[in-house]
Coordinates of C-alpha atoms in Angstrom, one line a residue:
M1 CA 0.0 0.0 0.1
A2 CA 1.8 3.4 -0.9
V3 CA 2.2 6.0 1.8
S4 CA 0.7 9.3 1.6
S5 CA 2.2 12.6 1.4
C6 CA 0.6 13.6 4.3
A7 CA 2.4 10.4 6.3
R8 CA 5.7 11.8 4.5
R9 CA 5.6 15.0 6.1
S10 CA 4.6 13.6 9.6
Y11 CA 7.8 11.8 9.7
R12 CA 10.1 14.7 9.7
V13 CA 12.0 16.4 12.8
G14 CA 10.5 19.6 13.8
F15 CA 12.6 22.5 15.1
T16 CA 11.3 22.3 18.7
G17 CA 12.9 18.9 18.5
R18 CA 10.1 16.5 18.4
Y19 CA 8.2 14.5 15.6
D20 CA 5.5 16.2 13.9
D21 CA 1.9 15.4 15.1
S22 CA 3.1 13.2 17.8
W23 CA 5.6 15.7 19.1
S24 CA 6.6 12.7 21.5
S25 CA 10.7 12.8 21.4
T26 CA 13.0 15.7 22.3
F27 CA 15.8 16.0 19.6
S28 CA 18.7 16.2 22.1
G29 CA 21.2 14.8 19.7
S30 CA 20.8 11.3 21.2
V31 CA 17.5 9.9 20.2
E32 CA 16.3 10.7 16.4
T33 CA 19.3 9.2 14.6
P34 CA 19.2 5.7 16.5
Y35 CA 15.0 5.8 15.8
A36 CA 15.5 7.1 12.0
A37 CA 18.3 4.4 11.5
G38 CA 16.2 1.8 13.1
Q39 CA 13.3 2.5 11.0
V40 CA 15.3 1.8 7.9
R41 CA 16.6 -1.4 9.0
L42 CA 13.1 -2.3 10.1
A43 CA 11.7 -1.5 6.5
R44 CA 14.9 -3.3 4.8
A45 CA 14.2 -6.3 7.0
N46 CA 10.6 -6.5 6.6
G47 CA 10.5 -5.7 3.0
T48 CA 8.2 -2.9 3.4
L49 CA 9.4 -1.1 0.2
S50 CA 6.8 1.4 0.3
W51 CA 7.8 2.8 3.2
L52 CA 11.4 2.6 2.9
P53 CA 11.6 5.8 0.5
F54 CA 10.2 7.6 3.5
A55 CA 12.2 6.1 6.1
L56 CA 15.5 7.2 4.1
D57 CA 14.4 10.5 3.4
Y58 CA 13.8 11.2 7.2
L59 CA 17.2 9.7 7.8
A60 CA 19.0 11.4 5.1
E61 CA 17.5 14.9 6.3
I62 CA 18.9 14.2 10.0
R63 CA 22.3 13.3 8.4
I64 CA 22.0 17.0 6.8
Q65 CA 21.5 18.9 10.0
A66 CA 24.4 16.8 11.4
G67 CA 26.7 17.9 8.7
E68 CA 27.1 14.3 7.0
L69 CA 26.1 15.7 3.5
S70 CA 28.1 12.9 1.8
N71 CA 26.0 10.2 3.7
A72 CA 22.8 11.8 3.1
A73 CA 23.6 11.7 -0.6
A74 CA 24.1 8.0 -0.2
L75 CA 20.8 7.3 1.6
L76 CA 19.0 9.3 -1.1
M77 CA 20.8 7.2 -4.1
E78 CA 19.7 4.0 -2.3
R79 CA 16.2 5.9 -2.2
E80 CA 16.2 6.4 -6.2
R81 CA 17.5 2.9 -6.8
L82 CA 14.5 1.3 -5.3
D83 CA 12.0 -0.4 -7.8
P84 CA 9.5 2.4 -9.1
G85 CA 6.7 -0.1 -9.2
T86 CA 7.1 -0.7 -5.2
R87 CA 7.1 2.8 -4.0
E88 CA 4.8 6.2 -4.5
A89 CA 6.7 8.6 -6.5
T90 CA 7.9 11.6 -4.0
L91 CA 8.9 15.2 -4.6
P92 CA 12.5 16.0 -4.1
Y93 CA 12.0 17.6 -0.7
V94 CA 15.3 16.3 0.7
P95 CA 17.4 16.4 -2.3
L96 CA 16.8 20.0 -2.8
L97 CA 17.8 20.6 1.3
L98 CA 21.1 19.1 0.3
A99 CA 21.6 21.1 -2.7
A100 CA 20.8 24.2 -0.6
W101 CA 22.9 23.2 2.1
R102 CA 25.9 22.4 -0.5
G103 CA 25.3 25.9 -2.0
H104 CA 24.4 24.5 -5.0
E105 CA 22.3 27.3 -6.8
A106 CA 21.6 25.7 -10.4
T107 CA 20.8 22.4 -9.0
A108 CA 18.4 23.8 -6.2
A109 CA 16.8 26.1 -9.0
E110 CA 16.2 22.7 -11.0
L111 CA 14.6 20.9 -7.8
A112 CA 12.5 23.8 -6.9
E113 CA 11.1 24.1 -10.1
E114 CA 10.1 20.4 -9.5
M115 CA 8.8 20.8 -6.5
A116 CA 6.5 23.7 -7.8
R117 CA 5.1 21.7 -10.3
G118 CA 4.4 18.8 -8.3
A119 CA 2.9 21.1 -5.5
S120 CA 0.4 22.4 -8.4
D121 CA -0.2 18.8 -9.6
R122 CA -0.8 17.3 -6.1
G123 CA -2.4 20.0 -4.3
E124 CA 0.6 19.6 -1.7
G125 CA 1.1 23.0 -0.5
A126 CA 3.6 22.0 2.2
A127 CA 6.1 21.5 -0.7
L128 CA 6.2 25.3 -1.5
T129 CA 6.8 26.0 2.2
Y130 CA 9.8 23.6 2.1
T131 CA 11.1 25.1 -1.0
D132 CA 10.8 28.6 0.6
Y133 CA 12.9 27.3 3.4
A134 CA 15.6 25.4 1.3
R135 CA 15.9 28.7 -0.7
A136 CA 16.6 30.8 2.4
V137 CA 19.4 28.1 3.5
L138 CA 20.7 28.5 0.1
H139 CA 20.7 32.4 0.0
N140 CA 22.0 32.8 3.5
G141 CA 25.1 30.4 2.4
L142 CA 25.9 32.4 -0.8
G143 CA 25.1 35.7 1.5
N144 CA 22.3 37.2 -0.5
Y145 CA 20.6 37.9 2.6
G146 CA 17.5 40.0 0.9
P147 CA 16.2 36.9 -1.2
A148 CA 16.9 35.0 2.0
A149 CA 14.8 37.2 4.1
E150 CA 11.8 37.0 1.7
A151 CA 12.0 33.2 1.2
A152 CA 12.4 32.4 4.9
H153 CA 9.4 35.0 5.5
G154 CA 7.2 33.1 2.9
A155 CA 7.9 29.6 4.6
S156 CA 7.4 31.1 8.4
A157 CA 4.3 33.3 7.6
V158 CA 2.1 30.3 6.6
D159 CA 2.9 28.9 10.3
E160 CA 3.3 25.3 9.1
I161 CA 4.1 23.0 12.3
V162 CA 7.4 21.8 11.3
I163 CA 9.0 24.0 8.6
S164 CA 7.8 27.4 9.9
P165 CA 10.0 27.4 12.9
W166 CA 12.9 26.1 10.6
A167 CA 12.4 29.1 8.4
L168 CA 12.3 31.4 11.3
Y169 CA 15.6 30.6 12.4
E170 CA 17.0 31.3 8.7
L171 CA 15.0 34.5 9.0
V172 CA 16.3 35.9 12.2
E173 CA 19.8 35.7 10.3
A174 CA 19.0 36.8 7.2
A175 CA 17.0 39.8 8.2
A176 CA 19.6 40.9 10.5
R177 CA 21.9 41.1 7.8
S178 CA 19.6 42.8 5.3
D179 CA 18.8 45.8 7.7
Q180 CA 15.0 44.3 8.7
Q181 CA 15.7 44.8 12.3
E182 CA 12.3 44.7 13.1
R183 CA 11.4 41.6 11.3
A184 CA 14.5 39.9 12.7
C185 CA 13.6 40.8 16.3
A186 CA 10.0 39.4 15.8
A187 CA 11.3 36.0 14.2
A188 CA 13.9 35.9 17.4
D189 CA 11.4 36.4 19.7
Q190 CA 9.3 33.6 18.4
L191 CA 12.0 31.3 18.7
S192 CA 12.6 31.9 22.2
Q193 CA 9.3 30.9 22.9
L194 CA 9.4 27.9 21.0
A195 CA 12.8 27.2 22.9
V196 CA 11.1 27.6 26.0
A197 CA 8.3 25.3 25.4
S198 CA 10.8 22.7 23.9
A199 CA 13.4 22.8 26.5
S200 CA 15.8 20.5 24.2
N201 CA 19.5 22.0 23.8
W202 CA 19.1 22.4 19.8
A203 CA 15.9 24.7 20.3
R204 CA 17.9 26.9 22.9
G205 CA 20.7 26.9 21.0
A206 CA 19.3 28.1 18.0
A207 CA 17.0 30.7 20.0
A208 CA 20.2 32.1 21.8
R209 CA 22.3 32.6 18.5
S210 CA 19.2 34.1 17.1
R211 CA 19.1 36.8 20.0
A212 CA 22.6 37.2 19.5
L213 CA 22.1 38.0 15.7
V214 CA 19.6 41.1 17.2
S215 CA 21.7 42.1 20.2
G216 CA 25.1 44.2 20.6
G217 CA 27.9 44.4 23.3
H218 CA 28.2 42.1 25.8
A219 CA 24.4 40.7 25.6
A220 CA 25.3 39.5 22.1
E221 CA 28.6 38.0 22.9
A222 CA 26.7 36.2 26.2
E223 CA 24.1 35.0 23.8
Y224 CA 26.8 33.9 21.1
R225 CA 28.5 31.9 23.8
E226 CA 25.5 30.3 25.1
A227 CA 24.5 29.1 21.8
I228 CA 27.7 27.7 20.7
E229 CA 27.9 25.5 24.6
L230 CA 24.5 24.4 23.7
L231 CA 24.6 23.4 20.1
G232 CA 28.0 21.6 21.1
R233 CA 25.7 19.2 22.9
T234 CA 23.6 18.0 19.9
R235 CA 24.4 16.5 16.7
M236 CA 23.6 19.7 14.8
A237 CA 26.9 19.9 13.5
T238 CA 25.9 22.5 10.8
H239 CA 24.6 24.9 13.1
L240 CA 26.9 24.6 15.8
A241 CA 29.4 25.8 12.7
R242 CA 27.0 28.6 11.5
A243 CA 26.9 29.8 15.0
R244 CA 30.8 29.9 15.1
L245 CA 30.8 31.6 11.7
V246 CA 28.3 34.7 12.7
Y247 CA 30.1 34.8 16.2
G248 CA 33.2 35.1 14.0
E249 CA 31.6 37.8 11.6
W250 CA 30.6 39.8 14.8
L251 CA 33.8 39.3 16.8
R252 CA 35.6 41.1 13.4
R253 CA 33.3 43.9 13.3
E254 CA 34.1 44.5 16.9
K255 CA 37.8 44.8 15.8
R256 CA 38.8 41.8 17.8
R257 CA 40.7 40.0 14.8
I258 CA 42.5 37.4 16.8
D259 CA 39.2 36.0 18.7
A260 CA 37.6 36.2 15.3
R261 CA 40.0 33.9 13.7
D262 CA 39.4 31.4 16.0
Q263 CA 35.7 30.9 15.5
L264 CA 36.3 31.6 11.8
R265 CA 38.8 29.1 11.3
S266 CA 36.8 26.4 13.3
A267 CA 33.7 27.3 11.3
F268 CA 35.7 26.8 8.0
D269 CA 37.3 23.8 8.6
A270 CA 33.6 22.1 9.9
L271 CA 31.8 23.6 6.8
A272 CA 34.5 22.9 4.6
S273 CA 34.9 18.9 5.7
M274 CA 30.8 18.9 5.4
G275 CA 30.5 19.8 2.0
A276 CA 28.7 22.9 2.9
E277 CA 30.6 25.1 0.4
A278 CA 28.6 28.3 0.3
F279 CA 28.7 28.8 4.1
A280 CA 32.3 27.4 3.7
E281 CA 33.0 30.2 1.7
R282 CA 31.6 32.7 3.5
A283 CA 33.8 31.5 6.4
R284 CA 36.8 31.7 4.0
R285 CA 36.0 35.3 3.1
E286 CA 35.6 36.8 6.8
L287 CA 39.1 34.7 7.5
Q288 CA 40.8 36.7 4.9
A289 CA 39.3 39.9 6.1
T290 CA 41.1 39.7 9.6
G291 CA 44.4 38.9 7.8
E292 CA 44.5 35.4 8.3
T293 CA 47.0 33.8 6.1
A294 CA 47.0 30.2 7.9
R295 CA 44.6 28.9 5.1
K296 CA 46.4 29.8 1.7
R297 CA 47.6 27.0 0.5
S298 CA 51.2 26.2 0.2
D299 CA 53.3 24.2 -3.0
D300 CA 52.6 21.3 -0.3
T301 CA 49.0 21.6 -0.2
R302 CA 48.0 23.1 -3.1
T303 CA 46.8 19.8 -4.9
D304 CA 44.7 19.1 -1.7
L305 CA 41.1 18.1 -3.1
T306 CA 38.0 19.5 -1.0
P307 CA 35.6 16.6 0.4
Q308 CA 33.5 17.2 -2.6
E309 CA 36.2 16.9 -5.3
E310 CA 37.3 14.1 -3.7
E311 CA 34.4 12.3 -3.8
I312 CA 33.6 13.1 -7.5
A313 CA 37.2 12.4 -8.3
Q314 CA 36.8 8.9 -6.9
L315 CA 33.4 8.4 -8.8
A316 CA 35.1 9.5 -11.8
R317 CA 38.0 7.3 -11.5
E318 CA 36.1 4.5 -11.6
G319 CA 34.5 5.5 -14.9
R320 CA 31.2 6.9 -14.0
A321 CA 29.6 9.5 -16.2
N322 CA 29.2 12.8 -15.1
S323 CA 25.5 12.5 -15.4
D324 CA 25.9 9.3 -13.3
I325 CA 28.2 11.5 -10.8
A326 CA 25.5 14.1 -10.7
A327 CA 22.5 11.5 -9.9
Q328 CA 24.3 9.7 -7.5
L329 CA 25.4 12.9 -5.3
F330 CA 22.3 14.9 -6.1
I331 CA 24.1 17.7 -8.1
G332 CA 23.7 19.3 -11.6
R333 CA 25.8 18.0 -14.3
R334 CA 27.3 21.2 -14.9
T335 CA 28.5 21.0 -11.1
V336 CA 30.1 18.0 -11.8
E337 CA 32.2 19.6 -14.9
W338 CA 33.2 22.3 -12.7
H339 CA 34.5 20.3 -9.7
L340 CA 36.2 18.1 -12.2
G341 CA 38.1 21.2 -13.9
K342 CA 39.1 22.0 -10.1
V343 CA 40.3 18.6 -9.8
F344 CA 42.2 18.6 -13.0
A345 CA 43.9 21.8 -12.2
K346 CA 44.9 21.0 -8.6
L347 CA 46.4 17.2 -9.8
D348 CA 48.0 19.1 -12.9
I349 CA 46.2 16.8 -15.5
G350 CA 44.4 17.4 -18.6
S351 CA 41.7 14.3 -18.8
R352 CA 40.3 11.6 -17.1
L353 CA 42.8 9.4 -18.5
E354 CA 45.4 10.7 -16.2
L355 CA 43.2 10.6 -13.1
D356 CA 43.8 6.9 -11.9
Q357 CA 47.5 7.7 -12.2
A358 CA 47.5 11.1 -10.6
L359 CA 45.4 9.9 -7.7
K360 CA 47.8 7.0 -6.9
K361 CA 50.9 9.3 -7.2
R362 CA 49.1 11.7 -4.7
S363 CA 48.5 8.6 -2.2
I364 CA 51.8 7.3 -2.4
R365 CA 53.1 11.0 -1.4
S366 CA 50.9 11.1 1.5

């Protein structure tokens, strides 16, 4: 029996840290991942193939928030490999979120169009809300705060029980960075109320980060530190890294460059290793503005590949076509081509034919 789209949406973790509809379990960083992984194992073991795609989606969504973007992509690929005859076709909610966190604008745009068509055909309004939320993540990463604020406002204004609070989190950052202080403060107040109701480390940390963004002086610093402490107790690695990023940005503007470098370096290292490329680039630019030179590639490290480049290089080495790599990693084909171009330049090769040997040489040197 096919699982309805309503069931799929109810199987998603809410901002407040509880399951949608049942609100039965607090996301403290130790509950949802074992539960979600258990649901995938059960669906596989019992042969419940109609439910497995939703379980994989759910687990992939958690992996994204935990900063395990490559793992999330692998789960989504497993979902796509299931026999279409045994499962209901689903809209690309989680692939869109993955593209947004990776900062892949072209891929996100393609998936957003698919979501819009599906929402119209199915009457699935939540798809539009989710699309606005994902766009807010994407544009915050890219530093396009005006569009991020509009997308986040659209997603938060509909008061959807799961996605709207997540969108409020994006709205605070986007509005605060685009001179919309009143809107940012209102969103931060709403998140603080939700955090009181939830009492989870995740919700409290997110609310503290949001209050910091609309505060100044000692109050802002205290909130940033509280956010980092609370988020550090959870598995929400992406949001811990983003808390360090905005704290580092604030410290730099307070002319505390040495303190800023510590936070920005931690943020950059975490975001780059996750494959959250747009947010990592934000951190890199801020580091440069502090006069940081430690990240500049030396002759010894200029051929280092990013996690995303490494993954693409290994797949290309196996003989996968660009279209196959794009499908497996849920990115656009042009994105694959762009990354391969960077790989070739770093390894000083001219084509795929030289890739295997170049990677072997690099392995020997390391």
